[in-house]
Coordinates of C-alpha atoms in Angstrom, one line a residue:
Chain A
M42 CA 137.5 103.4 73.6
S43 CA 140.5 104.4 75.7
A44 CA 143.9 103.4 74.6
N45 CA 144.8 101.2 77.6
V46 CA 144.0 97.5 77.4
P47 CA 140.4 96.8 78.4
T48 CA 140.2 94.5 81.4
T49 CA 137.6 91.9 82.1
L50 CA 134.7 93.0 84.3
L51 CA 132.5 89.9 84.0
E52 CA 133.3 86.5 82.8
A53 CA 130.6 83.8 82.3
K54 CA 132.0 80.3 82.4
A55 CA 130.0 77.6 80.8
V56 CA 126.7 78.7 82.4
A57 CA 124.0 76.1 82.0
K58 CA 120.3 76.3 83.1
H59 CA 117.5 74.0 82.3
F60 CA 113.8 74.0 83.2
G61 CA 112.7 70.4 83.2
G62 CA 113.6 69.1 79.7
V63 CA 114.1 72.6 78.2
K64 CA 117.7 73.6 78.0
A65 CA 117.5 77.3 78.4
L66 CA 121.2 77.9 78.5
R67 CA 123.8 75.5 77.1
D68 CA 127.3 76.2 78.5
V69 CA 127.3 79.9 77.6
S70 CA 130.7 81.5 78.1
L71 CA 131.3 85.2 77.4
T72 CA 133.4 88.1 78.6
I73 CA 132.4 91.7 79.3
R74 CA 135.1 94.2 79.4
R75 CA 135.3 97.2 81.6
G76 CA 133.8 100.3 80.1
E77 CA 132.1 98.8 77.1
I78 CA 128.5 98.6 76.0
Y79 CA 128.0 94.9 75.5
G80 CA 124.9 93.7 73.6
L81 CA 123.2 90.4 74.0
I82 CA 120.8 89.6 71.3
G83 CA 118.9 86.6 70.0
P84 CA 115.4 85.5 68.8
N85 CA 112.6 85.2 71.3
G86 CA 113.2 82.3 73.8
A87 CA 116.9 82.2 73.0
G88 CA 117.8 82.5 76.7
K89 CA 118.8 86.1 77.1
T90 CA 116.7 86.9 80.1
T91 CA 117.5 83.5 81.7
F92 CA 121.1 84.4 81.4
F93 CA 120.4 87.8 83.0
N94 CA 118.5 86.1 85.8
C95 CA 121.3 83.7 86.5
M96 CA 123.8 86.5 86.6
T97 CA 121.8 88.7 89.0
G98 CA 121.1 85.7 91.3
L99 CA 117.4 85.3 90.7
Y100 CA 118.0 81.9 89.2
V101 CA 120.6 79.4 90.3
P102 CA 122.6 78.1 87.3
D103 CA 122.7 74.3 86.9
G104 CA 126.3 74.4 85.7
G105 CA 129.1 76.9 85.4
G106 CA 129.2 80.3 87.1
F107 CA 130.2 83.9 86.9
V108 CA 133.4 85.8 87.9
F109 CA 132.7 89.5 88.5
D110 CA 135.4 92.0 89.1
G111 CA 137.9 89.1 89.8
V112 CA 135.7 87.3 92.4
P113 CA 133.1 84.6 91.8
L114 CA 129.5 85.6 92.2
V115 CA 127.5 83.7 94.7
A116 CA 124.5 82.0 93.1
D117 CA 121.0 82.5 94.6
A118 CA 121.8 85.8 96.3
P119 CA 120.3 88.7 94.3
H120 CA 121.0 91.2 97.0
Q121 CA 124.7 90.3 97.0
A122 CA 124.9 90.8 93.3
A123 CA 123.6 94.3 93.8
E124 CA 126.1 94.9 96.6
R125 CA 128.9 93.7 94.4
G126 CA 128.0 96.2 91.8
I127 CA 125.5 94.6 89.4
A128 CA 122.3 96.5 88.9
R129 CA 119.5 95.6 86.5
T130 CA 116.2 96.7 85.0
F131 CA 113.4 94.4 84.0
Q132 CA 111.9 93.5 80.6
N133 CA 108.4 94.1 82.0
I134 CA 109.1 97.1 84.2
R135 CA 109.1 96.3 87.9
L136 CA 108.8 99.6 89.8
F137 CA 107.4 100.0 93.3
G138 CA 104.2 101.4 91.9
N139 CA 102.7 102.9 95.0
M140 CA 105.9 104.7 96.0
T141 CA 106.8 108.1 94.4
A142 CA 109.5 108.3 91.8
L143 CA 111.8 109.8 94.3
E144 CA 111.2 107.0 96.8
N145 CA 111.9 104.4 94.2
V146 CA 115.3 105.8 93.6
M147 CA 115.8 106.2 97.4
V148 CA 115.2 102.5 97.8
G149 CA 117.9 102.0 95.2
R150 CA 120.4 103.5 97.6
H151 CA 119.7 100.7 100.1
V152 CA 122.9 98.7 99.5
R153 CA 125.1 101.8 99.7
T154 CA 123.7 103.0 103.0
R155 CA 123.7 101.7 106.6
A156 CA 121.0 103.1 108.9
G157 CA 119.3 100.3 110.8
V158 CA 116.3 100.0 113.1
L159 CA 118.2 101.6 116.0
G160 CA 119.2 104.6 113.9
A161 CA 115.7 105.0 112.6
M162 CA 114.2 104.9 116.1
L163 CA 116.7 107.3 117.7
N164 CA 116.8 109.5 114.5
N165 CA 120.3 110.6 115.5
A166 CA 122.5 113.0 113.6
A167 CA 124.2 110.3 111.6
T168 CA 120.9 108.9 110.5
R169 CA 119.5 112.3 109.6
A170 CA 122.6 113.1 107.6
E171 CA 122.5 109.8 105.7
E172 CA 118.8 110.3 105.0
A173 CA 119.4 113.8 103.6
A174 CA 122.3 112.4 101.5
I175 CA 120.0 109.6 100.1
R176 CA 117.4 112.1 99.2
Q177 CA 119.9 114.5 97.5
R178 CA 121.5 111.7 95.6
A179 CA 118.1 110.3 94.5
M180 CA 117.1 113.8 93.3
D181 CA 120.3 114.1 91.4
L182 CA 119.7 110.8 89.7
L183 CA 116.1 111.8 88.7
H184 CA 117.7 115.0 87.2
Y185 CA 120.3 112.8 85.4
V186 CA 117.6 110.8 83.6
R187 CA 115.6 114.0 83.2
I188 CA 112.4 113.1 85.1
E189 CA 113.1 115.4 88.2
D190 CA 109.7 117.2 87.7
R191 CA 108.0 113.9 88.3
A192 CA 109.7 113.2 91.6
D193 CA 106.6 113.3 93.8
D194 CA 104.4 111.4 91.4
L195 CA 103.6 107.7 92.1
A196 CA 105.7 105.5 89.9
K197 CA 102.7 103.8 88.4
N198 CA 101.3 107.1 87.1
L199 CA 104.4 107.9 85.1
S200 CA 104.3 107.5 81.3
Y201 CA 105.9 104.3 79.9
G202 CA 109.1 106.1 78.8
D203 CA 109.5 107.8 82.1
Q204 CA 109.0 104.5 83.9
R205 CA 111.9 103.1 81.9
R206 CA 114.0 106.0 82.9
L207 CA 113.0 105.8 86.5
E208 CA 114.0 102.1 86.5
I209 CA 117.4 103.1 85.2
A210 CA 117.7 105.8 87.8
R211 CA 116.9 103.3 90.5
A212 CA 119.5 100.9 89.2
L213 CA 122.1 103.6 89.0
A214 CA 121.4 104.6 92.6
S215 CA 123.3 101.5 93.8
E216 CA 126.4 102.8 92.1
P217 CA 126.8 99.7 89.9
K218 CA 129.9 98.8 88.0
L219 CA 127.8 96.9 85.6
L220 CA 124.3 98.1 84.5
C221 CA 122.2 95.4 82.9
L222 CA 119.3 96.7 80.8
D223 CA 116.7 94.1 79.8
E224 CA 115.1 95.3 76.6
P225 CA 114.9 99.0 77.6
A226 CA 113.7 100.1 74.2
A227 CA 110.8 97.6 74.1
G228 CA 107.6 99.5 73.2
M229 CA 109.3 102.8 72.5
N230 CA 108.8 104.9 69.5
A231 CA 111.7 106.3 67.4
T232 CA 112.1 109.5 69.3
E233 CA 112.1 107.7 72.7
T234 CA 114.6 105.2 71.4
A235 CA 116.9 107.9 70.3
E236 CA 116.7 109.6 73.7
L237 CA 117.3 106.3 75.4
R238 CA 120.4 105.8 73.3
E239 CA 121.7 109.1 74.3
L240 CA 121.1 108.3 78.0
I241 CA 122.9 104.9 77.7
E242 CA 125.9 106.5 76.0
G243 CA 126.0 109.1 78.7
I244 CA 126.0 106.5 81.4
R245 CA 128.9 104.7 79.8
R246 CA 130.8 108.0 79.4
D247 CA 130.3 108.4 83.2
G248 CA 132.1 105.1 83.8
T249 CA 129.5 102.4 84.0
T250 CA 129.8 99.3 81.9
I251 CA 126.6 98.3 80.3
L252 CA 125.1 95.0 79.3
L253 CA 122.2 95.5 76.9
I254 CA 119.6 92.9 76.0
E255 CA 117.7 94.1 73.0
H256 CA 115.4 93.1 70.2
D257 CA 116.0 96.3 68.2
V258 CA 119.0 95.1 66.1
K259 CA 119.6 98.5 64.7
L260 CA 119.9 100.0 68.2
V261 CA 122.3 97.3 69.3
M262 CA 124.5 97.4 66.3
G263 CA 124.8 101.2 66.5
L264 CA 125.3 101.4 70.2
C265 CA 127.3 98.4 71.3
D266 CA 131.1 97.8 71.2
R267 CA 130.7 94.1 71.1
V268 CA 127.7 91.8 70.7
A269 CA 126.9 88.2 71.6
V270 CA 124.2 86.2 69.9
L271 CA 122.3 83.5 71.7
D272 CA 120.2 81.0 69.9
Y273 CA 118.4 78.0 71.5
G274 CA 120.4 78.7 74.7
A275 CA 123.7 78.4 73.0
L276 CA 126.3 81.2 72.2
V277 CA 126.5 81.6 68.4
I278 CA 129.1 84.3 68.2
E279 CA 130.7 87.1 70.3
D280 CA 132.4 89.8 68.3
V281 CA 132.2 93.4 67.2
P282 CA 128.9 94.4 65.5
A283 CA 130.4 94.6 62.0
V284 CA 131.5 90.9 62.1
V285 CA 128.3 89.7 63.9
Q286 CA 126.1 91.4 61.3
K287 CA 127.7 89.4 58.4
D288 CA 127.8 86.1 60.2
Q289 CA 125.9 83.4 58.3
R290 CA 124.7 81.7 61.5
V291 CA 123.3 84.9 62.9
I292 CA 121.4 85.6 59.8
E293 CA 120.0 82.0 59.9
A294 CA 119.0 82.3 63.5
Y295 CA 117.1 85.5 62.9
L296 CA 115.5 84.5 59.6
G297 CA 114.9 81.0 60.8
A298 CA 116.5 79.5 57.7
Chain B
M123 CA 111.5 120.0 109.6
N124 CA 110.8 123.3 111.3
K125 CA 112.3 123.5 114.8
W126 CA 109.6 125.8 116.1
L127 CA 106.0 124.8 116.0
S128 CA 103.5 127.1 114.4
P129 CA 101.0 128.6 116.9
R130 CA 98.3 126.5 115.3
S131 CA 100.0 123.1 115.8
A132 CA 101.2 124.1 119.2
F133 CA 97.6 124.9 120.1
G134 CA 96.5 121.5 118.7
I135 CA 99.1 119.6 120.6
T136 CA 98.2 121.4 123.9
L137 CA 94.6 120.5 123.2
I138 CA 95.5 116.8 122.7
V139 CA 97.6 116.7 125.8
V140 CA 94.9 118.3 127.9
A141 CA 92.3 115.9 126.5
L142 CA 94.6 112.9 127.1
L143 CA 95.3 114.0 130.7
G144 CA 91.6 114.7 131.5
L145 CA 90.0 111.7 129.7
P146 CA 90.3 109.2 132.6
F147 CA 88.6 111.7 135.0
V148 CA 85.7 112.1 132.5
A149 CA 85.5 108.3 132.1
A150 CA 85.6 107.8 135.9
M151 CA 82.3 109.7 136.1
G152 CA 80.7 106.7 134.5
G153 CA 82.5 104.3 136.9
Q154 CA 86.0 102.7 137.0
A155 CA 84.8 100.2 134.5
W156 CA 85.0 102.9 131.8
V157 CA 88.5 103.8 132.8
R158 CA 89.4 100.1 132.4
I159 CA 87.8 100.1 128.9
L160 CA 89.9 103.2 128.1
D161 CA 93.0 101.3 129.3
F162 CA 92.2 98.4 127.0
A163 CA 91.6 100.8 124.1
I164 CA 95.1 102.2 124.6
L165 CA 96.6 98.7 124.9
Y166 CA 94.9 97.8 121.7
V167 CA 96.4 100.9 120.0
F168 CA 99.8 99.7 121.1
L169 CA 99.1 96.2 119.8
A170 CA 97.6 97.4 116.5
L171 CA 100.6 99.6 115.9
G172 CA 102.9 96.6 116.5
L173 CA 100.9 94.5 114.0
N174 CA 100.9 97.4 111.6
I175 CA 104.7 97.0 111.2
V176 CA 104.2 93.5 110.0
V177 CA 100.9 93.8 108.0
G178 CA 100.9 97.5 107.1
F179 CA 104.5 98.3 106.4
A180 CA 105.9 94.9 105.2
G181 CA 102.7 93.6 103.8
L182 CA 103.0 90.2 105.6
L183 CA 99.5 88.9 106.6
D184 CA 99.9 87.7 110.2
L185 CA 96.9 86.0 111.8
G186 CA 98.8 84.7 114.8
Y187 CA 99.9 88.0 116.3
I188 CA 98.2 87.3 119.6
A189 CA 100.8 84.6 120.2
F190 CA 103.5 87.2 120.9
Y191 CA 101.2 89.0 123.2
A192 CA 100.7 85.7 125.0
V193 CA 104.4 85.1 125.2
G194 CA 104.9 88.6 126.8
A195 CA 102.0 88.1 129.2
Y196 CA 103.2 84.7 130.3
A197 CA 106.8 85.9 130.7
W198 CA 105.6 88.6 133.1
A199 CA 103.2 86.2 134.8
L200 CA 105.9 83.6 135.5
L201 CA 108.6 86.0 136.5
A202 CA 106.4 88.1 138.8
S203 CA 104.0 86.0 140.7
P204 CA 103.8 83.5 143.5
H205 CA 103.6 80.7 140.9
F206 CA 107.4 80.2 140.9
G207 CA 107.9 82.6 143.8
L208 CA 109.7 85.0 141.5
H209 CA 109.1 88.8 141.8
L210 CA 111.6 90.4 139.4
P211 CA 111.4 94.1 138.8
I212 CA 109.9 95.6 135.6
W213 CA 113.1 96.6 133.9
V214 CA 114.2 92.9 134.1
I215 CA 110.9 91.4 133.0
L216 CA 109.8 93.7 130.3
P217 CA 113.1 93.2 128.2
I218 CA 112.9 89.5 128.8
G219 CA 109.2 89.4 127.7
A220 CA 110.0 91.6 124.6
G221 CA 113.1 89.4 123.9
L222 CA 111.2 86.1 124.1
A223 CA 108.4 87.5 121.9
C224 CA 111.1 88.7 119.5
I225 CA 112.6 85.2 119.4
A226 CA 109.2 83.7 118.9
G227 CA 108.7 86.2 116.0
V228 CA 111.9 85.1 114.3
L229 CA 111.0 81.4 114.9
L230 CA 107.7 82.0 113.2
G231 CA 109.3 84.1 110.5
S232 CA 112.1 82.0 109.4
P233 CA 110.2 79.0 108.1
T234 CA 107.5 81.2 106.5
L235 CA 109.7 83.6 104.5
K236 CA 108.9 82.1 101.2
L237 CA 105.1 82.2 101.8
R238 CA 102.9 85.1 100.8
G239 CA 99.3 86.2 101.3
D240 CA 96.8 83.4 102.2
Y241 CA 99.5 80.8 102.7
L242 CA 101.4 82.9 105.2
A243 CA 98.1 83.7 107.0
I244 CA 97.3 80.0 107.4
V245 CA 100.7 79.2 108.9
T246 CA 100.7 82.2 111.3
L247 CA 97.1 81.3 112.3
G248 CA 98.4 77.8 113.1
F249 CA 101.3 79.3 115.1
G250 CA 99.0 81.4 117.2
E251 CA 96.9 78.4 118.1
I252 CA 100.0 76.3 118.9
V253 CA 101.2 78.9 121.4
R254 CA 97.8 79.0 123.0
I255 CA 97.6 75.2 123.2
F256 CA 101.1 75.1 124.7
M257 CA 100.0 77.5 127.4
N258 CA 97.0 75.3 128.0
N259 CA 98.9 72.1 128.4
L260 CA 102.2 73.0 129.9
N261 CA 101.0 72.0 133.4
A262 CA 102.2 68.4 133.2
P263 CA 104.5 66.6 133.7
V264 CA 106.2 69.8 135.0
N265 CA 103.8 72.6 135.9
I266 CA 105.0 75.6 134.0
T267 CA 101.9 77.5 133.0
N268 CA 99.4 76.1 135.4
G269 CA 97.3 75.0 132.4
P270 CA 93.8 76.3 131.8
Q271 CA 93.5 77.6 135.4
G272 CA 96.0 80.3 134.5
I273 CA 98.3 82.2 136.8
T274 CA 96.9 84.5 139.5
L275 CA 98.2 87.1 141.9
I276 CA 100.6 88.6 139.3
D277 CA 102.5 91.6 140.5
P278 CA 101.4 95.0 139.3
V279 CA 103.7 97.3 137.4
A280 CA 105.8 99.1 140.0
F281 CA 108.7 101.5 139.8
G282 CA 110.5 101.3 143.1
G283 CA 107.9 101.8 145.7
F284 CA 105.3 103.3 143.4
K285 CA 102.7 100.6 142.5
F286 CA 100.2 101.0 139.7
S287 CA 97.5 99.0 141.5
G288 CA 95.3 100.5 144.2
T289 CA 94.5 104.1 144.8
T290 CA 97.1 106.7 145.6
Q291 CA 96.7 110.4 146.4
V292 CA 98.6 112.7 144.0
F293 CA 98.5 116.4 144.5
G294 CA 95.2 116.0 146.3
Y295 CA 93.6 113.9 143.5
A296 CA 92.7 110.3 144.2
L297 CA 94.2 108.2 141.4
T298 CA 92.8 104.8 141.1
G299 CA 94.7 101.8 139.7
P300 CA 93.1 101.9 136.2
M301 CA 93.8 105.6 136.0
K302 CA 97.5 105.2 136.8
Y303 CA 97.7 102.4 134.2
Y304 CA 96.0 104.7 131.7
Y305 CA 98.8 107.2 132.0
L306 CA 101.4 104.5 131.8
L307 CA 99.8 103.1 128.7
V308 CA 99.4 106.5 127.0
A309 CA 103.1 107.1 127.6
L310 CA 103.9 103.7 126.0
A311 CA 101.5 104.3 123.1
I312 CA 103.1 107.7 122.4
L313 CA 106.5 106.0 122.4
V314 CA 105.3 103.3 119.9
I315 CA 103.7 106.0 117.7
I316 CA 107.0 107.9 117.5
I317 CA 108.9 104.6 116.7
N318 CA 106.3 103.7 114.0
L319 CA 106.5 107.2 112.4
R320 CA 110.3 107.1 112.4
L321 CA 110.5 103.6 111.0
Q322 CA 108.1 104.4 108.3
H323 CA 110.2 107.2 106.9
S324 CA 113.5 105.4 107.2
R325 CA 115.7 103.3 105.1
I326 CA 114.2 100.2 106.7
G327 CA 110.7 101.5 106.3
R328 CA 111.3 102.0 102.6
A329 CA 112.7 98.5 102.2
W330 CA 109.6 97.1 103.8
Q331 CA 107.4 99.0 101.5
A332 CA 109.5 97.9 98.5
I333 CA 109.1 94.3 99.5
R334 CA 105.3 94.8 99.8
E335 CA 105.2 96.4 96.4
D336 CA 107.4 94.0 94.4
E337 CA 109.6 91.4 96.1
I338 CA 111.7 90.5 93.1
A339 CA 112.5 94.1 92.3
A340 CA 113.3 94.6 95.9
K341 CA 115.8 91.8 95.7
A342 CA 117.3 93.2 92.5
V343 CA 118.0 96.5 94.1
G344 CA 120.0 94.7 96.8
I345 CA 117.5 94.4 99.7
N346 CA 118.2 91.3 101.7
T347 CA 114.5 90.4 101.8
R348 CA 115.0 87.5 104.2
N349 CA 116.6 89.7 106.9
I350 CA 114.3 92.6 106.3
K351 CA 111.2 90.5 106.6
L352 CA 112.5 88.8 109.7
L353 CA 113.2 92.2 111.1
A354 CA 109.5 93.2 110.6
F355 CA 108.4 90.0 112.4
A356 CA 110.8 90.6 115.2
M357 CA 109.9 94.2 115.7
G358 CA 106.1 93.5 115.6
A359 CA 106.5 90.6 118.0
S360 CA 108.6 92.7 120.5
F361 CA 105.8 95.2 120.7
G362 CA 103.3 92.4 121.2
G363 CA 105.5 91.1 124.0
I364 CA 105.6 94.4 125.8
A365 CA 101.9 94.8 125.5
G366 CA 101.4 91.3 126.9
G367 CA 103.6 92.1 129.9
V368 CA 101.6 95.2 130.7
F369 CA 98.3 93.3 130.2
A370 CA 99.4 90.6 132.7
A371 CA 100.4 93.1 135.3
M372 CA 97.2 95.2 134.8
Q373 CA 94.9 92.2 135.0
G374 CA 96.8 90.4 137.7
F375 CA 95.7 87.2 136.0
V376 CA 96.4 85.4 132.8
S377 CA 94.9 82.3 131.3
P378 CA 95.2 80.8 127.8
E379 CA 91.7 81.8 126.9
S380 CA 92.7 85.4 126.6
F381 CA 94.8 84.6 123.6
S382 CA 92.3 83.1 121.3
L383 CA 92.2 83.4 117.5
M384 CA 89.4 85.9 117.9
E385 CA 91.8 88.3 119.5
S386 CA 94.3 88.0 116.6
I387 CA 91.5 88.7 114.2
M388 CA 90.3 91.7 116.2
I389 CA 93.7 93.3 116.2
L390 CA 94.0 92.6 112.4
A391 CA 90.6 94.1 111.9
M392 CA 91.7 97.3 113.8
V393 CA 94.6 97.6 111.4
V394 CA 92.6 96.9 108.2
L395 CA 89.5 98.9 109.3
G396 CA 91.5 101.9 110.3
G397 CA 93.7 102.0 107.3
M398 CA 96.6 99.7 106.7
G399 CA 100.0 101.2 107.0
H400 CA 98.6 104.6 108.0
I401 CA 99.4 105.3 111.6
P402 CA 96.5 107.7 112.5
G403 CA 94.1 105.3 110.8
V404 CA 95.4 102.4 112.8
I405 CA 95.0 104.3 116.0
L406 CA 91.5 105.2 115.1
G407 CA 90.7 101.6 114.2
A408 CA 92.0 100.4 117.5
V409 CA 90.1 102.9 119.6
L410 CA 86.9 102.4 117.7
L411 CA 87.0 98.6 117.7
S412 CA 87.8 98.3 121.4
I413 CA 85.3 100.9 122.7
L414 CA 82.4 100.3 120.3
P415 CA 81.7 96.7 121.5
E416 CA 81.8 97.9 125.1
A417 CA 79.5 100.8 124.3
L418 CA 77.1 98.4 122.6
R419 CA 77.3 96.1 125.6
Y420 CA 76.1 98.9 127.9
G421 CA 73.8 100.5 125.3
V422 CA 71.9 97.6 123.6
G423 CA 70.1 96.3 126.7
P424 CA 68.7 99.6 128.0
A425 CA 67.8 100.7 124.4
Q426 CA 65.6 97.6 123.9
M427 CA 64.0 98.2 127.3
A428 CA 63.2 101.8 126.3
L429 CA 61.9 100.9 122.8
F430 CA 60.0 97.7 123.3
G431 CA 59.7 97.6 127.1
K432 CA 61.3 94.1 127.2
Q433 CA 64.5 92.3 126.1
L434 CA 63.7 91.0 122.6
V435 CA 67.2 89.8 121.7
D436 CA 70.0 88.7 124.0
P437 CA 72.2 91.9 124.3
E438 CA 75.4 89.8 123.8
S439 CA 74.4 88.4 120.4
L440 CA 72.9 91.6 119.2
R441 CA 76.1 93.4 120.1
M442 CA 78.1 91.1 117.8
L443 CA 75.5 91.4 115.1
V444 CA 75.7 95.2 115.1
F445 CA 79.5 95.0 115.3
G446 CA 79.6 92.6 112.3
L447 CA 77.3 94.8 110.3
A448 CA 79.4 97.8 111.0
L449 CA 82.5 96.0 109.8
V450 CA 80.8 94.9 106.6
L451 CA 79.5 98.4 105.9
V452 CA 82.9 100.0 106.4
M453 CA 84.6 97.5 104.1
R454 CA 81.9 98.0 101.5
F455 CA 82.0 101.8 101.5
K456 CA 85.6 102.6 102.6
P457 CA 87.6 99.6 101.3
A458 CA 90.9 101.4 102.1
G459 CA 89.9 101.8 105.8
L460 CA 88.3 104.6 107.7
W461 CA 91.3 106.9 107.6
P462 CA 93.6 105.6 104.8
S463 CA 97.0 107.1 103.9
P464 CA 96.6 109.5 101.0
E465 CA 98.5 107.1 98.6
R466 CA 96.5 104.1 99.5
K467 CA 93.2 106.1 99.1
R468 CA 94.3 107.1 95.6
E469 CA 95.3 103.5 94.8
L470 CA 92.0 102.0 95.7
G471 CA 90.1 105.0 94.3
E472 CA 91.8 104.6 90.9
K473 CA 91.1 100.9 90.8
R474 CA 87.4 101.7 91.0
M475 CA 87.8 104.2 88.2
E476 CA 89.5 101.6 86.1
V477 CA 86.6 99.3 86.5
A478 CA 84.2 102.0 85.7
K479 CA 85.9 102.8 82.4

């Protein structure tokens, strides 16, 4: 990490969410600093994805809220979260299956581009220039995640690992400040996981903060600067991996003791 | 894109232009009725391409599309007929008609944004009926639409002194009213084809497709799904409104019964049968479904006479029977439509392979 004091990028303040009687999140507060890889782990059903969905605006929290980049996030507005600089991938990959890989990434440029209906109908110089820029940037991103040779294939025909990569490329297309990855290594073999790790480290090096939800404890402990553990919707601990690994409560949560 | 056309495509375009220019003269040999059928075919192309924005691009199943057509038609009828004594020029009425239809589109769109598929279809179907029933009953206490009697003596399309009704001599050729409307409609249709093509390959077009594919993922990448869906409704409705205006002017008469549910279903059938979201397919679907029933109307009766020497089945019911059978067969053997886009063809083809595995 750089020598200067890390500043806060995202602050969750007592976020609560319940579904009927189930308390999925109980006043979770945590802080993500600029430039770090932050891991969020916990057993199945601990509330990790719920936390993600609250943050990215897909769910409206029942209590608390988020401050991103110094300004509160508006609840129930996923498109605004993306505009503010939060991009995400999904646990069960959600690509636009019948669009090509390139088109998927081009859609990702939506929030950073302007052309409207009038521009499209007139197809004026500004629109054409923007369209060319979108295409170029999307191509660059496919190159970045190393699937540029699949650019013209339909997203659904890509291999599982490539689909994961494509989803990351699409998320990066919106130039996020915070990239949230929901179990990106799920279903990957050792080689693919190693490549993914390399990719994530590269993205961080290029200046994007990363929030990583993962089941693969080894990957999280090796990759993350700090880790938070959720259990039954409550925050157990938030610290550097070395401390988290030795924490008795974490061991209990995972072993079910 | 290449600035200069290859000789082959230049030849193709010339051929299409000549065919489009000559078609009404060929049709006129069979009588002006055929030119009128041609006019309606082009009008349906226009309508189907408008609906294609909503159904094909954005994936929103709209069964009340005819309502926007009705709004446009009545806008023209009320602003250019003796009914209110108004005779506004085309460049005033057409934008008003398109604007009103656009507002109607947003009105329908906003409460239905959270609905998908079947549920959306039911609400839009209801909306279409509501508009028709309004037109039917807005003759009391204040007579606005003249109720079921409809509005007559509507002004034809006119640019300055040039009227599209009646026969005029142009360069020694006698151009009848339907022929003049034909050229007007072809010009409008070409315009809407260009707009459709450009929208499809634009930032907005991609956003529509993304919503159709996966709405949650579309939200997550920052697409304001509410606005983008409303935009689809508004755009589709505006085209419907323009088509309605031209329809009113061409017919000189509108009444609520022209805007029945059957019409909505016909236009949707054109889009689906031709190939949803694929512009050439939609055009083909519209032309086929508007001309085929007419051809059957003229063909079925004489064919029976020739085969059996008498009318066995009422031509009108046989016509619908043949028509229905044709639809069923197409959907059975070409589920993606007669001329689907390459992607969609692959999509449905693969599904079948998966089942076969």
